[in-house]
Amino acid sequence: MTATPDRGWPGPAELTSIALASGLFIWFFQAIPAVSSGETLRWSWAWAPSLGVKVSFYLDGLSLTFGLLISGIGVLVMLYSARYLRGHRHLARFFVFLTSFMLAMLGLIMADSLLTLFVFWELTTITSYLLVGFDHESRKGRRSALQALLVTGAGGLALLAGIILIGTVAGTFELSEIRAMPSILTQSTLYLPILILVLLGAFTKSAQFPFHFWLPNAMAAPTPVSAYLHSATMVKAGVYLLARLHPSLSGTDVWLWTLTIFGAITAVFASVLALRQTDLKQTLAYTTLMALGSLTLLLGNSIGYAITAAVTFLVVHSLYKAALFLVIGIIDYRAGTREVEELSGLAKAMPITATAAMIAALSMAGFPPFLGFIGKELKYAGALAVASEPVLVAGAVLLSSALMLAVAGVLALKPFWGPPKDTPKSPSEGPWAMLLGPVILALLGAISGIWPDLIAQPLVTQSVAAILGEPEEAKELKLWAGINLPLLLSLVTFALGILLFVFSRRLRLSLITLTERMPKFDNGWDQLIKNVLLVARWQTRILQTGHLRHYILVTFSTVLLAMVVGLAASIDQFSLNLTMPDLGIEQYLLIALVFMGTGLTVVVRSRIAAIAGLGVVGISAALIFILYSAPDVAITQLLVETLIVVLFAAAALRLPSMKPDPVSKRPLDAVLAVGIGGAVSCILLLVTSGPIDLELTEFFQTASWPQAFGQNIVNVILVDFRALDTFGEVAVVLVAAISVYALLKAPKRTEKE
């Protein structure tokens, strides 16, 4: 990694990005009063009016909450990055990627049109690929970035198919309009395919089991990127999609159980694996999976407690997770390692960092008076309110929360307290630009817990209203809700979590031994990619033989197959009129001329003679146009045919002499030629046997002179009404001419060659 001279202040790229993120945060902040009163801000522009497609955005409680988190944490991460990556030769490029990613996320969460949402969805995929693979010289970075791109990209394709089906069923792509028809999707026969496709998109983006494996590998990204992606942006996109489509897709058993089961598995599975890790950054990555699983589990319900818990925990997780990631970045930056077994006693050298880590970890563990405690209480209340299986859901929440407490202890206590250990670098406090983020975020978690009303009405209540449709469904955020079952479950969580923390080292060693014997998803991914490459190589060997004859054979065989399948699909509508029309002597002469030209092309061995026979067929076609009063088309056909003959003849002179084709290949050629000819003939007869819609013909006849000022309808169609088609045809001819020129410029090959 080559570094540039260390600058004392951020450069133009960094300052521009920080200023933009700050401006966006201020804009979202000033919208709080309007949104808190129940107002929804809207913007819309026509994209494809003829298709009814618009670029539309709106700002309600849910998008405002995400917008404040994305822009606010974005400002702190950018300040942090300016110092963390100071001197990096690609620092300006990094800020371009980071800013683009932030804007893509903001476009995603504000999109009203599903098509607009998908565009920004894919932009987040691309920009996150660039960020994860920022250290492109590292093989691990490239692999992790490609893995994230392929997994989330595949999910994006599934989401696109789901969006198309939603638009087909609802008759619109506007989320606000679909929301006004709450049962139109659930009552549709396409509900199950829509749900599967949407969940594939959401689960791959938010790394739900079994698509979880890409997210820990994304830790190859620089620490500021990990903090941003894991706290409020990339991985929350899938959660946002589930929340946004909740009014339209929820309320069914398949929605409830799919989200509950997969969310519970992800939460518990990830919490266990988090305790197994020794790299602090990897530990946090698995806790992110736990949080995403919990959010998915809660969004499976339509209960006020569950949805309030989901929104509250969303805010809680964003604050403490970003703070802890930034803390770990400071530890790595100043101590030179992230391995928990190599860290101890850093609090004396890094008191501010240790304090920020402790406050954030207490919120993560769910201790009062932090916002994490309120979120945990609400999670238990929401789990117990599930009518179907409250014990199962509450048990999953309890186990994952206890494991989370143990992990929080590992993150906040092990590196900072205890006897000091030797580290690769002499530890010291981080610079102010790096300390600002974790301190502010940790304090926000504490302040929001003590005064929950600060976020209750402007963020939580309105977000719940956006998800459930009724602000009254939002539950009150209270630090003390009395002695109840959720409180008792919290006490059990504290006891179990502390016990797990005490034995965390033994558990880690046992889990390492156990997981080494288990099949790894990463190995499965590598095998999948290997098999894909093997198939690609096999396909290349089969198709890319280097022989033009083979390429033509494959191309025309594919065309023939497509036509046969199409004809077979419409066989019940097939009605051919085989009545021979009255033909004159000139028509019979032209038919004979076509057959003779075709026969000459087939039987001769001379290229010039074959080209001449082909030219006869083309000229005969021009004469047919003349007979049927289409002189313009005939002239075009004649000119094109003449040009083809000339080009073919010129190219033939540069080619070696033609070798006779093997006798064994001639029957195949004949079958292919007759098959394509017969299929095309059947299609033409099928088209002409039915009634022909003359609406377009009448339009051209009436519009040619008034609109295009041309009396020749053919020329008007080519030059005016279908100008883009004509332009494309010109481009094709130019490409063909360039190809011929390249062929003629190549040295002449001998017959032996």
PDB file of C-alpha atoms in Angstrom, residues 504-630:
ATOM      1  CA  SER A 504     -16.684 -17.454  27.714  1.00  0.00           C
ATOM      2  CA  ARG A 505     -13.096 -18.635  27.230  1.00  0.00           C
ATOM      3  CA  ARG A 506     -14.000 -22.287  27.838  1.00  0.00           C
ATOM      4  CA  LEU A 507     -17.046 -21.953  25.640  1.00  0.00           C
ATOM      5  CA  ARG A 508     -14.950 -20.380  22.908  1.00  0.00           C
ATOM      6  CA  LEU A 509     -12.479 -23.259  22.917  1.00  0.00           C
ATOM      7  CA  SER A 510     -15.301 -25.793  22.844  1.00  0.00           C
ATOM      8  CA  LEU A 511     -17.055 -23.964  20.030  1.00  0.00           C
ATOM      9  CA  ILE A 512     -13.825 -23.767  18.029  1.00  0.00           C
ATOM     10  CA  THR A 513     -13.397 -27.519  18.346  1.00  0.00           C
ATOM     11  CA  LEU A 514     -17.031 -28.131  17.443  1.00  0.00           C
ATOM     12  CA  THR A 515     -17.172 -25.788  14.459  1.00  0.00           C
ATOM     13  CA  GLU A 516     -13.983 -27.181  12.975  1.00  0.00           C
ATOM     14  CA  ARG A 517     -15.734 -30.529  12.628  1.00  0.00           C
ATOM     15  CA  MET A 518     -18.848 -29.029  11.063  1.00  0.00           C
ATOM     16  CA  PRO A 519     -19.234 -28.278   7.356  1.00  0.00           C
ATOM     17  CA  LYS A 520     -18.500 -24.660   6.569  1.00  0.00           C
ATOM     18  CA  PHE A 521     -20.721 -22.532   4.399  1.00  0.00           C
ATOM     19  CA  ASP A 522     -17.647 -20.838   2.997  1.00  0.00           C
ATOM     20  CA  ASN A 523     -16.341 -24.151   1.732  1.00  0.00           C
ATOM     21  CA  GLY A 524     -19.689 -24.792   0.093  1.00  0.00           C
ATOM     22  CA  TRP A 525     -19.511 -21.390  -1.565  1.00  0.00           C
ATOM     23  CA  ASP A 526     -16.011 -22.059  -2.865  1.00  0.00           C
ATOM     24  CA  GLN A 527     -17.136 -25.417  -4.232  1.00  0.00           C
ATOM     25  CA  LEU A 528     -20.126 -23.770  -5.914  1.00  0.00           C
ATOM     26  CA  ILE A 529     -17.916 -21.183  -7.609  1.00  0.00           C
ATOM     27  CA  LYS A 530     -15.480 -23.934  -8.629  1.00  0.00           C
ATOM     28  CA  ASN A 531     -18.300 -25.948 -10.217  1.00  0.00           C
ATOM     29  CA  VAL A 532     -19.589 -22.887 -12.024  1.00  0.00           C
ATOM     30  CA  LEU A 533     -16.136 -22.304 -13.474  1.00  0.00           C
ATOM     31  CA  LEU A 534     -15.859 -25.951 -14.490  1.00  0.00           C
ATOM     32  CA  VAL A 535     -19.199 -25.765 -16.296  1.00  0.00           C
ATOM     33  CA  ALA A 536     -18.130 -22.508 -17.938  1.00  0.00           C
ATOM     34  CA  ARG A 537     -14.889 -24.069 -19.158  1.00  0.00           C
ATOM     35  CA  TRP A 538     -16.771 -27.140 -20.460  1.00  0.00           C
ATOM     36  CA  GLN A 539     -19.279 -24.911 -22.218  1.00  0.00           C
ATOM     37  CA  THR A 540     -16.481 -22.848 -23.717  1.00  0.00           C
ATOM     38  CA  ARG A 541     -14.765 -25.974 -25.052  1.00  0.00           C
ATOM     39  CA  ILE A 542     -18.030 -27.096 -26.635  1.00  0.00           C
ATOM     40  CA  LEU A 543     -19.138 -23.785 -28.110  1.00  0.00           C
ATOM     41  CA  GLN A 544     -15.934 -21.820 -28.692  1.00  0.00           C
ATOM     42  CA  THR A 545     -14.211 -24.168 -31.112  1.00  0.00           C
ATOM     43  CA  GLY A 546     -12.663 -21.481 -33.267  1.00  0.00           C
ATOM     44  CA  HIS A 547     -14.503 -22.703 -36.405  1.00  0.00           C
ATOM     45  CA  LEU A 548     -16.948 -20.346 -38.098  1.00  0.00           C
ATOM     46  CA  ARG A 549     -18.917 -23.276 -39.482  1.00  0.00           C
ATOM     47  CA  HIS A 550     -19.574 -24.535 -35.963  1.00  0.00           C
ATOM     48  CA  TYR A 551     -20.717 -21.098 -34.740  1.00  0.00           C
ATOM     49  CA  ILE A 552     -23.154 -20.782 -37.636  1.00  0.00           C
ATOM     50  CA  LEU A 553     -24.457 -24.291 -37.014  1.00  0.00           C
ATOM     51  CA  VAL A 554     -25.091 -23.561 -33.321  1.00  0.00           C
ATOM     52  CA  THR A 555     -26.706 -20.191 -34.073  1.00  0.00           C
ATOM     53  CA  PHE A 556     -29.129 -21.499 -36.664  1.00  0.00           C
ATOM     54  CA  SER A 557     -29.908 -24.601 -34.615  1.00  0.00           C
ATOM     55  CA  THR A 558     -30.888 -22.356 -31.709  1.00  0.00           C
ATOM     56  CA  VAL A 559     -33.039 -20.217 -33.994  1.00  0.00           C
ATOM     57  CA  LEU A 560     -34.744 -23.316 -35.396  1.00  0.00           C
ATOM     58  CA  LEU A 561     -35.406 -24.665 -31.905  1.00  0.00           C
ATOM     59  CA  ALA A 562     -36.946 -21.355 -30.827  1.00  0.00           C
ATOM     60  CA  MET A 563     -39.240 -21.272 -33.865  1.00  0.00           C
ATOM     61  CA  VAL A 564     -40.312 -24.890 -33.437  1.00  0.00           C
ATOM     62  CA  VAL A 565     -41.116 -24.327 -29.755  1.00  0.00           C
ATOM     63  CA  GLY A 566     -43.100 -21.212 -30.637  1.00  0.00           C
ATOM     64  CA  LEU A 567     -45.066 -23.017 -33.315  1.00  0.00           C
ATOM     65  CA  ALA A 568     -45.744 -25.955 -30.999  1.00  0.00           C
ATOM     66  CA  ALA A 569     -47.049 -23.593 -28.316  1.00  0.00           C
ATOM     67  CA  SER A 570     -49.567 -22.111 -30.765  1.00  0.00           C
ATOM     68  CA  ILE A 571     -50.519 -25.326 -32.524  1.00  0.00           C
ATOM     69  CA  ASP A 572     -54.117 -25.048 -31.350  1.00  0.00           C
ATOM     70  CA  GLN A 573     -54.353 -21.675 -33.044  1.00  0.00           C
ATOM     71  CA  PHE A 574     -52.663 -22.938 -36.206  1.00  0.00           C
ATOM     72  CA  SER A 575     -54.730 -22.563 -39.302  1.00  0.00           C
ATOM     73  CA  LEU A 576     -52.895 -22.580 -42.601  1.00  0.00           C
ATOM     74  CA  ASN A 577     -54.395 -21.495 -45.858  1.00  0.00           C
ATOM     75  CA  LEU A 578     -52.626 -23.664 -48.449  1.00  0.00           C
ATOM     76  CA  THR A 579     -54.776 -22.511 -51.371  1.00  0.00           C
ATOM     77  CA  MET A 580     -52.505 -21.729 -54.291  1.00  0.00           C
ATOM     78  CA  PRO A 581     -53.138 -18.200 -55.614  1.00  0.00           C
ATOM     79  CA  ASP A 582     -53.424 -17.472 -59.330  1.00  0.00           C
ATOM     80  CA  LEU A 583     -49.948 -16.749 -60.610  1.00  0.00           C
ATOM     81  CA  GLY A 584     -48.821 -15.348 -63.915  1.00  0.00           C
ATOM     82  CA  ILE A 585     -45.944 -16.456 -66.067  1.00  0.00           C
ATOM     83  CA  GLU A 586     -43.653 -13.794 -64.600  1.00  0.00           C
ATOM     84  CA  GLN A 587     -44.213 -15.143 -61.026  1.00  0.00           C
ATOM     85  CA  TYR A 588     -43.430 -18.685 -62.114  1.00  0.00           C
ATOM     86  CA  LEU A 589     -40.274 -17.457 -63.860  1.00  0.00           C
ATOM     87  CA  LEU A 590     -39.124 -15.693 -60.704  1.00  0.00           C
ATOM     88  CA  ILE A 591     -39.818 -18.808 -58.601  1.00  0.00           C
ATOM     89  CA  ALA A 592     -37.778 -20.854 -61.028  1.00  0.00           C
ATOM     90  CA  LEU A 593     -34.999 -18.250 -60.897  1.00  0.00           C
ATOM     91  CA  VAL A 594     -34.910 -18.421 -57.093  1.00  0.00           C
ATOM     92  CA  PHE A 595     -34.685 -22.208 -57.146  1.00  0.00           C
ATOM     93  CA  MET A 596     -31.929 -22.145 -59.743  1.00  0.00           C
ATOM     94  CA  GLY A 597     -29.924 -19.571 -57.763  1.00  0.00           C
ATOM     95  CA  THR A 598     -30.348 -21.645 -54.619  1.00  0.00           C
ATOM     96  CA  GLY A 599     -29.310 -24.824 -56.386  1.00  0.00           C
ATOM     97  CA  LEU A 600     -26.258 -23.116 -57.840  1.00  0.00           C
ATOM     98  CA  THR A 601     -25.204 -21.853 -54.412  1.00  0.00           C
ATOM     99  CA  VAL A 602     -25.517 -25.317 -52.897  1.00  0.00           C
ATOM    100  CA  VAL A 603     -23.793 -27.498 -55.467  1.00  0.00           C
ATOM    101  CA  VAL A 604     -20.836 -25.420 -56.672  1.00  0.00           C
ATOM    102  CA  ARG A 605     -17.360 -25.568 -55.093  1.00  0.00           C
ATOM    103  CA  SER A 606     -16.188 -22.164 -56.277  1.00  0.00           C
ATOM    104  CA  ARG A 607     -16.728 -19.270 -53.891  1.00  0.00           C
ATOM    105  CA  ILE A 608     -17.288 -16.799 -56.735  1.00  0.00           C
ATOM    106  CA  ALA A 609     -19.901 -19.068 -58.304  1.00  0.00           C
ATOM    107  CA  ALA A 610     -21.618 -19.539 -54.922  1.00  0.00           C
ATOM    108  CA  ILE A 611     -21.696 -15.760 -54.391  1.00  0.00           C
ATOM    109  CA  ALA A 612     -23.138 -15.309 -57.877  1.00  0.00           C
ATOM    110  CA  GLY A 613     -25.876 -17.855 -57.112  1.00  0.00           C
ATOM    111  CA  LEU A 614     -26.657 -16.060 -53.849  1.00  0.00           C
ATOM    112  CA  GLY A 615     -26.837 -12.782 -55.755  1.00  0.00           C
ATOM    113  CA  VAL A 616     -29.365 -14.306 -58.141  1.00  0.00           C
ATOM    114  CA  VAL A 617     -31.626 -15.138 -55.196  1.00  0.00           C
ATOM    115  CA  GLY A 618     -31.345 -11.585 -53.880  1.00  0.00           C
ATOM    116  CA  ILE A 619     -32.058  -9.974 -57.240  1.00  0.00           C
ATOM    117  CA  SER A 620     -35.052 -12.271 -57.678  1.00  0.00           C
ATOM    118  CA  ALA A 621     -36.397 -11.000 -54.368  1.00  0.00           C
ATOM    119  CA  ALA A 622     -35.996  -7.424 -55.659  1.00  0.00           C
ATOM    120  CA  LEU A 623     -37.943  -8.322 -58.809  1.00  0.00           C
ATOM    121  CA  ILE A 624     -40.745  -9.770 -56.654  1.00  0.00           C
ATOM    122  CA  PHE A 625     -41.038  -6.422 -54.870  1.00  0.00           C
ATOM    123  CA  ILE A 626     -41.280  -4.670 -58.239  1.00  0.00           C
ATOM    124  CA  LEU A 627     -44.049  -7.004 -59.386  1.00  0.00           C
ATOM    125  CA  TYR A 628     -46.046  -6.118 -56.263  1.00  0.00           C
ATOM    126  CA  SER A 629     -45.635  -2.345 -56.712  1.00  0.00           C
ATOM    127  CA  ALA A 630     -42.931  -1.704 -54.124  1.00  0.00           C
TER     128      ALA A 630
END
